[in-house]
Amino acid sequence: MNATEVAWDELSVPGPAPAVTELAGDTTADVCVVGMGASGLAAARRLGERGADVVALDAVGVAAGAAGRNGGFLLVGGARFHHEAVATWGHELAVGLYRATIDELERTLSDLGPLARRTGSLRIAASPDEERDIARQLRALASDGLVGEAYDGPEGRGLLVPDDAVLQPVARCRHLAQLAADAGVRLHAPARVTGLGEGAVTTTAGVVRAGRTVVAVDGGLERLLPELAAEVGTARLQMLATSPDPGLHLPRPVYRRWGYDYVQQLPTGELLLGGCRDRSAAAEWDAPAVPSDEVQACLDAELVRLGATAPVTHRWAAHAAFTGDALPVCREVRPGVLVVGAYSGHGNLLGTRCGRAAADAALDGTRLGLEGVVA
Ligand SMILES: Cc1cc2nc3c(=O)[nH]c(=O)nc-3n(C[C@H](O)[C@H](O)[C@H](O)COP(=O)(O)OP(=O)(O)OC[C@H]3O[C@@H](n4cnc5c(N)ncnc54)[C@H](O)[C@@H]3O)c2cc1C
């Protein structure tokens, strides 16, 4: 293994680092936001723009978790393919969440400008069984007036969603952090939260006294809030990146094998490839966020299957939290503690949407739930 750095930090200019300072002892705020990934930063920005006095904290810093280490796919819909979502969540919630992510995608694209690109995305079948599943997905999308097209091209056979997009995850987080700072939010790190009580957030760097707390932590959520352990589990997800590969041309992100494997190619030619989590499934739960030989060897084999020849430059891992029904946690878990997270590997759009819903619920004193995300 030749590297463990996150490629996004270097591959394209992620923008200036926002002003994050140490939390120097105890302080007060109207609202404390825990987690400076995209979800927490979207919440903090919303709170700041609505005039609240806000402290945002992170154990490490901006984009330290999955929000700065992911595949960069902006895919509409939830963490279940639409026909499965309808079967599991019910028609109204499945369609509502799907439409909410369409709205969030448009908002994200207009907010990020050149930091995101509308490319479309491909779900490609790896077996006849998966091809039949894609046919079911296409029928379910069509019957709800949602866009998806049958695809047959060099990547294989599957489904094209023409409106999907990609982004630079680290740049997005820095952009959101800057907007939050511009709205008056105080950004503090490193400050690891060790206690969450009504009105007080205890950290390794001091206590924040705040009327309400928004927790926006994805991977490791059940460690911070042990009462969620029965419904939330954290897995390690792994990726690699290559130098520019002149022999390959992937104009849009591709996910394959039921979404387990995913790859995108930057306009400058580098490949960013992730997945293979199911190849050593048991070993990936609760594993430290460092690459493993077994999964990385599987990703290497996937590069060969694609016909890539460029050398691997980066290998990394990060945590994401999953739930049994693939619906995120989005509710008040303790009095005054509003929690969003556990996007089941699909949080780039749902996360910011849930973060803003939590911010509004914190300020308005309304109930936080998925109905507020869909609305
Ligand atoms: C390898 C990988 C690829 C993925 N690919 C995609 C994709 O292509 N598209 C997609 O939609 N989703 C993808 N996901 C999922 C997506 O990245 C996440 O769901 C999303 O980024 C979560 O963002 P967040 O801001 O909610 O949480 P996070 O990014 O996890 O941020 C939480 C922050 O909280 C901080 N924190 C944690 N514990 C504490 C504590 N006790 N005290 C203080 N701070 C704390 C962390 O340091 C972190 O910065 C992927 C995930 C991984 C790991």
Tab-separated table of C-alpha atoms and ligand atoms in Angstrom:
chain	number	residue	atom	x	y	z
A	1	MET	CA	0.000	0.000	0.000
A	2	ASN	CA	1.645	3.218	-1.104
A	3	ALA	CA	-0.453	6.033	0.328
A	4	THR	CA	-3.247	6.754	2.751
A	5	GLU	CA	-4.040	10.366	1.898
A	6	VAL	CA	-7.425	11.486	0.616
A	7	ALA	CA	-7.127	12.331	-3.054
A	8	TRP	CA	-9.717	15.105	-2.908
A	9	ASP	CA	-7.355	17.209	-0.799
A	10	GLU	CA	-4.930	17.421	-3.713
A	11	LEU	CA	-6.588	16.452	-6.987
A	12	SER	CA	-8.310	19.705	-7.653
A	13	VAL	CA	-8.073	22.988	-5.826
A	14	PRO	CA	-10.404	22.606	-2.845
A	15	GLY	CA	-10.606	26.334	-2.092
A	16	PRO	CA	-9.182	28.222	0.860
A	17	ALA	CA	-9.512	26.700	4.312
A	18	PRO	CA	-12.105	28.629	6.342
A	19	ALA	CA	-11.228	30.270	9.637
A	20	VAL	CA	-11.539	27.598	12.311
A	21	THR	CA	-10.264	28.412	15.766
A	22	GLU	CA	-9.750	26.506	18.987
A	23	LEU	CA	-12.584	26.492	21.493
A	24	ALA	CA	-10.851	28.325	24.308
A	25	GLY	CA	-12.813	27.179	27.360
A	26	ASP	CA	-16.552	27.445	28.012
A	27	THR	CA	-18.929	29.540	25.936
A	28	THR	CA	-22.633	30.063	25.222
A	29	ALA	CA	-24.742	30.110	22.047
A	30	ASP	CA	-28.360	29.862	20.956
A	31	VAL	CA	-27.585	26.658	19.085
A	32	CYS	CA	-24.544	24.346	19.083
A	33	VAL	CA	-23.913	22.280	15.938
A	34	VAL	CA	-21.827	19.119	16.350
A	35	GLY	CA	-20.038	17.976	13.168
A	36	MET	CA	-18.491	20.092	10.433
A	37	GLY	CA	-19.250	17.831	7.496
A	38	ALA	CA	-21.599	19.112	4.813
A	39	SER	CA	-24.707	18.305	6.885
A	40	GLY	CA	-23.588	20.169	9.997
A	41	LEU	CA	-22.237	23.081	7.980
A	42	ALA	CA	-25.515	23.375	6.054
A	43	ALA	CA	-27.317	23.464	9.412
A	44	ALA	CA	-24.879	26.026	10.839
A	45	ARG	CA	-25.148	28.249	7.782
A	46	ARG	CA	-28.950	28.155	7.913
A	47	LEU	CA	-28.959	28.983	11.620
A	48	GLY	CA	-26.497	31.842	11.117
A	49	GLU	CA	-28.415	33.265	8.174
A	50	ARG	CA	-31.590	33.188	10.283
A	51	GLY	CA	-29.865	35.350	12.870
A	52	ALA	CA	-29.028	32.789	15.552
A	53	ASP	CA	-25.879	32.900	17.648
A	54	VAL	CA	-24.218	29.598	16.639
A	55	VAL	CA	-21.167	27.589	17.663
A	56	ALA	CA	-20.161	24.728	15.339
A	57	LEU	CA	-17.728	22.098	16.600
A	58	ASP	CA	-15.757	19.232	15.159
A	59	ALA	CA	-13.514	16.646	16.751
A	60	VAL	CA	-11.006	17.098	13.921
A	61	GLY	CA	-11.955	19.875	11.506
A	62	VAL	CA	-13.962	20.802	8.405
A	63	ALA	CA	-14.613	17.813	6.081
A	64	ALA	CA	-12.783	15.375	8.367
A	65	GLY	CA	-15.408	12.630	7.952
A	66	ALA	CA	-17.217	11.076	4.995
A	67	ALA	CA	-18.280	14.483	3.673
A	68	GLY	CA	-14.658	15.109	2.631
A	69	ARG	CA	-13.751	11.551	1.631
A	70	ASN	CA	-16.612	10.225	-0.433
A	71	GLY	CA	-17.164	9.303	-4.072
A	72	GLY	CA	-18.498	12.735	-4.968
A	73	PHE	CA	-21.717	11.393	-6.526
A	74	LEU	CA	-24.821	13.559	-6.284
A	75	LEU	CA	-27.536	10.964	-6.881
A	76	VAL	CA	-31.213	11.763	-6.576
A	77	GLY	CA	-33.313	9.385	-4.482
A	78	GLY	CA	-32.620	7.667	-1.187
A	79	ALA	CA	-30.315	4.807	-0.283
A	80	ARG	CA	-32.715	2.252	-1.796
A	81	PHE	CA	-33.475	1.969	-5.509
A	82	HIS	CA	-36.874	3.519	-6.144
A	83	HIS	CA	-38.907	0.300	-6.478
A	84	GLU	CA	-37.381	-1.013	-3.242
A	85	ALA	CA	-37.932	2.337	-1.533
A	86	VAL	CA	-41.622	2.222	-2.445
A	87	ALA	CA	-41.884	-1.344	-1.119
A	88	THR	CA	-40.024	-0.565	2.128
A	89	TRP	CA	-40.991	2.986	3.020
A	90	GLY	CA	-44.400	3.270	1.374
A	91	HIS	CA	-45.216	5.159	-1.782
A	92	GLU	CA	-45.750	8.606	-0.287
A	93	LEU	CA	-42.483	8.758	1.651
A	94	ALA	CA	-40.453	7.180	-1.166
A	95	VAL	CA	-41.712	9.670	-3.749
A	96	GLY	CA	-41.502	12.555	-1.285
A	97	LEU	CA	-37.873	11.814	-0.446
A	98	TYR	CA	-37.031	11.347	-4.106
A	99	ARG	CA	-38.515	14.733	-4.993
A	100	ALA	CA	-36.786	16.345	-2.014
A	101	THR	CA	-33.419	15.143	-3.335
A	102	ILE	CA	-34.207	16.501	-6.804
A	103	ASP	CA	-34.838	19.865	-5.179
A	104	GLU	CA	-31.657	19.531	-3.107
A	105	LEU	CA	-29.620	18.670	-6.201
A	106	GLU	CA	-30.773	21.839	-7.976
A	107	ARG	CA	-30.042	23.928	-4.885
A	108	THR	CA	-26.595	22.340	-4.545
A	109	LEU	CA	-25.689	22.917	-8.193
A	110	SER	CA	-26.727	26.547	-8.090
A	111	ASP	CA	-24.932	27.048	-4.759
A	112	LEU	CA	-21.653	25.397	-5.775
A	113	GLY	CA	-21.233	26.718	-9.325
A	114	PRO	CA	-18.017	25.252	-10.780
A	115	LEU	CA	-17.406	23.022	-7.740
A	116	ALA	CA	-20.072	20.654	-9.106
A	117	ARG	CA	-20.876	19.348	-12.607
A	118	ARG	CA	-24.067	17.901	-14.016
A	119	THR	CA	-22.935	14.702	-15.713
A	120	GLY	CA	-25.780	12.240	-15.272
A	121	SER	CA	-25.051	8.891	-13.621
A	122	LEU	CA	-25.161	5.255	-14.682
A	123	ARG	CA	-26.345	2.220	-12.777
A	124	ILE	CA	-24.813	-0.716	-14.658
A	125	ALA	CA	-25.902	-4.344	-14.283
A	126	ALA	CA	-23.265	-6.903	-13.332
A	127	SER	CA	-25.580	-9.918	-13.858
A	128	PRO	CA	-28.848	-10.877	-15.605
A	129	ASP	CA	-30.527	-10.732	-12.201
A	130	GLU	CA	-29.400	-7.132	-11.738
A	131	GLU	CA	-30.569	-6.294	-15.261
A	132	ARG	CA	-34.052	-7.495	-14.313
A	133	ASP	CA	-33.875	-5.408	-11.148
A	134	ILE	CA	-32.970	-2.339	-13.201
A	135	ALA	CA	-36.016	-2.999	-15.406
A	136	ARG	CA	-38.154	-2.957	-12.245
A	137	GLN	CA	-36.490	0.266	-11.136
A	138	LEU	CA	-37.162	1.871	-14.508
A	139	ARG	CA	-40.837	0.896	-14.359
A	140	ALA	CA	-41.206	2.295	-10.838
A	141	LEU	CA	-39.559	5.589	-11.819
A	142	ALA	CA	-41.746	5.922	-14.923
A	143	SER	CA	-44.947	5.221	-13.020
A	144	ASP	CA	-44.117	8.075	-10.615
A	145	GLY	CA	-43.114	10.488	-13.367
A	146	LEU	CA	-39.440	10.372	-12.301
A	147	VAL	CA	-36.667	10.479	-14.870
A	148	GLY	CA	-34.585	7.404	-15.754
A	149	GLU	CA	-33.649	5.952	-19.133
A	150	ALA	CA	-32.607	2.487	-20.252
A	151	TYR	CA	-28.915	2.572	-21.201
A	152	ASP	CA	-26.755	0.374	-23.414
A	153	GLY	CA	-23.224	1.670	-23.987
A	154	PRO	CA	-19.516	1.026	-23.506
A	155	GLU	CA	-19.886	0.772	-19.713
A	156	GLY	CA	-22.531	-1.962	-20.057
A	157	ARG	CA	-26.298	-2.158	-19.819
A	158	GLY	CA	-28.301	-0.365	-17.195
A	159	LEU	CA	-30.001	2.875	-16.286
A	160	LEU	CA	-29.070	6.489	-16.958
A	161	VAL	CA	-30.271	9.292	-14.693
A	162	PRO	CA	-29.437	12.318	-16.835
A	163	ASP	CA	-29.836	14.985	-14.143
A	164	ASP	CA	-27.435	13.509	-11.564
A	165	ALA	CA	-24.134	15.272	-10.892
A	166	VAL	CA	-20.726	15.101	-9.218
A	167	LEU	CA	-18.946	17.447	-6.836
A	168	GLN	CA	-15.591	18.024	-5.169
A	169	PRO	CA	-16.495	16.995	-1.590
A	170	VAL	CA	-13.758	18.897	0.252
A	171	ALA	CA	-14.357	22.057	-1.741
A	172	ARG	CA	-18.062	21.839	-0.982
A	173	CYS	CA	-17.442	21.618	2.757
A	174	ARG	CA	-15.005	24.525	2.694
A	175	HIS	CA	-17.491	26.583	0.715
A	176	LEU	CA	-20.257	25.814	3.234
A	177	ALA	CA	-17.914	26.585	6.131
A	178	GLN	CA	-17.067	29.950	4.612
A	179	LEU	CA	-20.748	30.783	4.119
A	180	ALA	CA	-21.458	29.767	7.711
A	181	ALA	CA	-18.568	31.922	8.959
A	182	ASP	CA	-19.853	34.822	6.826
A	183	ALA	CA	-23.219	34.390	8.580
A	184	GLY	CA	-21.489	34.813	11.934
A	185	VAL	CA	-21.139	31.159	12.962
A	186	ARG	CA	-18.151	30.475	15.236
A	187	LEU	CA	-16.316	27.408	13.906
A	188	HIS	CA	-14.204	25.535	16.464
A	189	ALA	CA	-11.918	22.500	16.154
A	190	PRO	CA	-10.489	20.312	17.478
A	191	ALA	CA	-13.245	19.815	20.034
A	192	ARG	CA	-14.477	16.256	20.512
A	193	VAL	CA	-17.907	16.050	22.103
A	194	THR	CA	-17.927	13.741	25.113
A	195	GLY	CA	-21.296	14.605	26.627
A	196	LEU	CA	-24.642	15.771	25.236
A	197	GLY	CA	-27.138	16.949	27.787
A	198	GLU	CA	-30.076	19.340	27.715
A	199	GLY	CA	-28.530	22.801	27.405
A	200	ALA	CA	-24.872	21.704	27.615
A	201	VAL	CA	-22.439	20.162	25.142
A	202	THR	CA	-19.282	18.925	26.855
A	203	THR	CA	-16.143	18.717	24.730
A	204	THR	CA	-12.466	18.048	25.166
A	205	ALA	CA	-11.885	21.812	24.813
A	206	GLY	CA	-14.680	23.268	26.953
A	207	VAL	CA	-18.436	23.303	27.499
A	208	VAL	CA	-20.909	24.995	25.121
A	209	ARG	CA	-24.127	26.055	26.831
A	210	ALA	CA	-26.844	26.274	24.206
A	211	GLY	CA	-30.633	26.050	24.259
A	212	ARG	CA	-30.593	23.516	21.447
A	213	THR	CA	-28.018	21.226	19.875
A	214	VAL	CA	-27.970	19.889	16.321
A	215	VAL	CA	-25.892	16.717	16.015
A	216	ALA	CA	-24.847	16.136	12.403
A	217	VAL	CA	-22.541	13.143	12.633
A	218	ASP	CA	-22.802	10.269	10.166
A	219	GLY	CA	-20.182	7.564	10.840
A	220	GLY	CA	-19.936	6.778	14.560
A	221	LEU	CA	-23.311	8.338	15.404
A	222	GLU	CA	-24.216	5.383	17.620
A	223	ARG	CA	-21.024	5.868	19.626
A	224	LEU	CA	-21.903	9.483	20.371
A	225	LEU	CA	-25.521	8.570	21.172
A	226	PRO	CA	-25.510	4.962	22.455
A	227	GLU	CA	-29.322	4.848	22.576
A	228	LEU	CA	-29.179	4.650	18.746
A	229	ALA	CA	-27.007	1.500	18.754
A	230	ALA	CA	-29.966	-0.807	18.112
A	231	GLU	CA	-30.842	0.962	14.844
A	232	VAL	CA	-27.531	2.433	13.586
A	233	GLY	CA	-24.286	0.669	12.665
A	234	THR	CA	-21.071	2.146	11.272
A	235	ALA	CA	-19.129	0.619	8.392
A	236	ARG	CA	-15.798	1.413	6.808
A	237	LEU	CA	-15.955	2.359	3.123
A	238	GLN	CA	-12.799	2.431	1.030
A	239	MET	CA	-11.596	4.201	-2.084
A	240	LEU	CA	-8.535	4.704	-4.248
A	241	ALA	CA	-7.467	7.230	-6.877
A	242	THR	CA	-5.142	6.977	-9.855
A	243	SER	CA	-3.084	9.443	-11.817
A	244	PRO	CA	-4.683	10.554	-15.137
A	245	ASP	CA	-5.559	7.550	-17.294
A	246	PRO	CA	-5.453	8.560	-20.949
A	247	GLY	CA	-6.808	5.176	-22.097
A	248	LEU	CA	-10.162	5.495	-20.361
A	249	HIS	CA	-13.045	7.846	-20.966
A	250	LEU	CA	-15.837	7.784	-18.389
A	251	PRO	CA	-17.949	10.887	-18.992
A	252	ARG	CA	-20.212	10.242	-15.996
A	253	PRO	CA	-20.040	8.392	-12.681
A	254	VAL	CA	-20.889	4.700	-12.781
A	255	TYR	CA	-22.080	2.419	-10.014
A	256	ARG	CA	-22.337	-1.290	-10.516
A	257	ARG	CA	-23.057	-4.533	-8.679
A	258	TRP	CA	-26.101	-3.221	-6.787
A	259	GLY	CA	-24.251	-0.017	-5.992
A	260	TYR	CA	-21.394	-1.766	-4.174
A	261	ASP	CA	-18.764	-0.528	-6.669
A	262	TYR	CA	-18.524	3.036	-7.954
A	263	VAL	CA	-16.141	5.033	-10.089
A	264	GLN	CA	-15.876	8.469	-11.585
A	265	GLN	CA	-13.232	10.056	-13.785
A	266	LEU	CA	-12.304	13.692	-13.339
A	267	PRO	CA	-12.089	15.957	-16.409
A	268	THR	CA	-8.305	15.840	-15.856
A	269	GLY	CA	-8.353	12.030	-16.259
A	270	GLU	CA	-7.857	10.742	-12.694
A	271	LEU	CA	-10.047	7.808	-11.621
A	272	LEU	CA	-11.680	7.756	-8.194
A	273	LEU	CA	-12.953	4.301	-7.427
A	274	GLY	CA	-14.616	2.874	-4.343
A	275	GLY	CA	-16.555	-0.100	-3.099
A	276	CYS	CA	-15.988	-3.838	-2.541
A	277	ARG	CA	-17.323	-3.416	1.004
A	278	ASP	CA	-19.364	-6.594	0.638
A	279	ARG	CA	-16.237	-8.641	-0.200
A	280	SER	CA	-15.273	-8.701	3.469
A	281	ALA	CA	-18.560	-7.483	4.876
A	282	ALA	CA	-18.184	-8.592	8.491
A	283	ALA	CA	-14.694	-7.088	8.752
A	284	GLU	CA	-15.892	-3.642	7.629
A	285	TRP	CA	-18.318	-3.025	10.515
A	286	ASP	CA	-16.782	-0.948	13.309
A	287	ALA	CA	-13.380	-1.136	11.601
A	288	PRO	CA	-10.923	1.765	11.930
A	289	ALA	CA	-10.947	4.279	9.057
A	290	VAL	CA	-7.782	2.982	7.410
A	291	PRO	CA	-7.564	1.028	4.130
A	292	SER	CA	-7.371	-2.785	4.348
A	293	ASP	CA	-5.359	-5.067	2.057
A	294	GLU	CA	-8.367	-7.253	1.232
A	295	VAL	CA	-10.704	-4.504	0.053
A	296	GLN	CA	-7.933	-2.551	-1.659
A	297	ALA	CA	-6.919	-5.698	-3.615
A	298	CYS	CA	-10.537	-5.988	-4.731
A	299	LEU	CA	-10.506	-2.331	-5.843
A	300	ASP	CA	-7.264	-3.014	-7.760
A	301	ALA	CA	-9.022	-5.885	-9.539
A	302	GLU	CA	-11.889	-3.558	-10.410
A	303	LEU	CA	-9.375	-1.155	-11.994
A	304	VAL	CA	-8.093	-4.034	-14.132
A	305	ARG	CA	-11.648	-4.963	-15.152
A	306	LEU	CA	-12.200	-1.373	-16.264
A	307	GLY	CA	-9.020	-1.512	-18.367
A	308	ALA	CA	-7.278	1.202	-16.348
A	309	THR	CA	-3.500	1.308	-16.580
A	310	ALA	CA	-2.601	4.461	-14.614
A	311	PRO	CA	-0.875	3.896	-11.264
A	312	VAL	CA	-2.720	4.224	-7.970
A	313	THR	CA	-1.763	7.420	-6.160
A	314	HIS	CA	-4.050	7.419	-3.113
A	315	ARG	CA	-5.899	4.924	-0.949
A	316	TRP	CA	-8.202	5.879	1.907
A	317	ALA	CA	-11.156	4.861	4.060
A	318	ALA	CA	-13.907	6.660	5.948
A	319	HIS	CA	-16.930	5.818	8.074
A	320	ALA	CA	-20.582	5.926	7.113
A	321	ALA	CA	-23.528	4.923	9.304
A	322	PHE	CA	-26.307	2.636	8.102
A	323	THR	CA	-29.819	1.794	9.315
A	324	GLY	CA	-31.779	-1.413	8.732
A	325	ASP	CA	-34.421	0.240	6.543
A	326	ALA	CA	-31.942	2.721	4.959
A	327	LEU	CA	-33.927	5.726	6.215
A	328	PRO	CA	-31.775	8.344	7.954
A	329	VAL	CA	-32.068	9.298	11.603
A	330	CYS	CA	-33.772	12.689	11.688
A	331	ARG	CA	-35.377	13.433	15.051
A	332	GLU	CA	-34.968	14.780	18.571
A	333	VAL	CA	-33.130	11.962	20.334
A	334	ARG	CA	-32.669	13.627	23.730
A	335	PRO	CA	-34.482	16.700	25.004
A	336	GLY	CA	-33.071	19.636	23.040
A	337	VAL	CA	-30.728	17.378	21.003
A	338	LEU	CA	-31.787	17.202	17.343
A	339	VAL	CA	-29.983	14.483	15.414
A	340	VAL	CA	-29.425	13.944	11.691
A	341	GLY	CA	-27.238	11.198	10.225
A	342	ALA	CA	-26.996	7.529	9.158
A	343	TYR	CA	-27.619	8.074	5.446
A	344	SER	CA	-26.644	4.496	4.551
A	345	GLY	CA	-23.879	5.605	2.188
A	346	HIS	CA	-26.034	8.135	0.376
A	347	GLY	CA	-25.717	11.387	2.304
A	348	ASN	CA	-24.420	13.994	-0.126
A	349	LEU	CA	-27.896	15.338	-0.869
A	350	LEU	CA	-29.945	13.942	2.023
A	351	GLY	CA	-27.434	15.213	4.578
A	352	THR	CA	-27.625	18.898	3.743
A	353	ARG	CA	-31.392	18.618	3.400
A	354	CYS	CA	-31.702	17.015	6.841
A	355	GLY	CA	-29.221	19.517	8.299
A	356	ARG	CA	-31.327	22.488	7.220
A	357	ALA	CA	-34.508	20.814	8.482
A	358	ALA	CA	-32.829	20.357	11.876
A	359	ALA	CA	-31.766	24.003	11.901
A	360	ASP	CA	-35.320	25.163	11.220
A	361	ALA	CA	-36.757	22.827	13.845
A	362	ALA	CA	-34.196	24.097	16.381
A	363	LEU	CA	-35.146	27.726	15.780
A	364	ASP	CA	-38.883	27.298	15.314
A	365	GLY	CA	-39.327	24.801	18.145
A	366	THR	CA	-41.103	22.445	15.738
A	367	ARG	CA	-40.834	18.669	15.661
A	368	LEU	CA	-37.939	17.318	13.601
A	369	GLY	CA	-38.844	14.398	11.349
A	370	LEU	CA	-38.593	13.158	7.795
A	371	GLU	CA	-41.856	14.941	6.985
A	372	GLY	CA	-39.935	18.229	7.392
A	373	VAL	CA	-37.274	16.960	4.981
A	374	VAL	CA	-39.858	16.052	2.367
A	375	ALA	CA	-41.860	19.269	2.700
B	1	LIG	C1	-15.941	6.251	0.900
B	1	LIG	C2	-17.328	6.839	0.899
B	1	LIG	C3	-17.948	7.111	-0.309
B	1	LIG	C4	-19.218	7.679	-0.325
B	1	LIG	N1	-19.746	8.075	-1.509
B	1	LIG	C5	-20.885	8.785	-1.529
B	1	LIG	C6	-21.369	9.340	-2.737
B	1	LIG	O1	-20.725	9.247	-3.779
B	1	LIG	N2	-22.562	10.001	-2.715
B	1	LIG	C7	-23.268	10.155	-1.555
B	1	LIG	O2	-24.354	10.747	-1.587
B	1	LIG	N3	-22.805	9.673	-0.386
B	1	LIG	C8	-21.631	9.014	-0.342
B	1	LIG	N4	-21.143	8.552	0.842
B	1	LIG	C9	-21.874	8.893	2.075
B	1	LIG	C10	-21.657	10.374	2.399
B	1	LIG	O3	-20.292	10.696	2.233
B	1	LIG	C11	-22.056	10.683	3.827
B	1	LIG	O4	-23.341	10.193	4.097
B	1	LIG	C12	-22.063	12.192	4.075
B	1	LIG	O5	-20.898	12.761	3.575
B	1	LIG	C13	-22.202	12.461	5.556
B	1	LIG	O6	-21.903	13.831	5.789
B	1	LIG	P1	-22.168	14.419	7.234
B	1	LIG	O7	-21.780	15.829	7.195
B	1	LIG	O8	-23.538	14.065	7.668
B	1	LIG	O9	-21.230	13.576	8.192
B	1	LIG	P2	-19.635	13.458	8.268
B	1	LIG	O10	-18.987	13.805	7.013
B	1	LIG	O11	-19.369	12.115	8.865
B	1	LIG	O12	-19.243	14.591	9.291
B	1	LIG	C14	-19.381	14.424	10.658
B	1	LIG	C15	-18.308	15.236	11.360
B	1	LIG	O13	-18.526	15.050	12.761
B	1	LIG	C16	-17.280	14.955	13.402
B	1	LIG	N5	-17.474	14.195	14.630
B	1	LIG	C17	-17.723	12.890	14.780
B	1	LIG	N6	-17.821	12.578	16.079
B	1	LIG	C18	-17.643	13.739	16.767
B	1	LIG	C19	-17.611	14.076	18.162
B	1	LIG	N7	-17.793	13.157	19.131
B	1	LIG	N8	-17.394	15.362	18.486
B	1	LIG	C20	-17.203	16.320	17.537
B	1	LIG	N9	-17.204	16.047	16.227
B	1	LIG	C21	-17.422	14.769	15.845
B	1	LIG	C22	-16.359	14.251	12.395
B	1	LIG	O14	-15.003	14.612	12.617
B	1	LIG	C23	-16.887	14.774	11.064
B	1	LIG	O15	-16.138	15.856	10.559
B	1	LIG	C24	-19.900	7.949	0.911
B	1	LIG	C25	-19.286	7.660	2.118
B	1	LIG	C26	-18.006	7.118	2.122
B	1	LIG	C27	-17.346	6.850	3.455
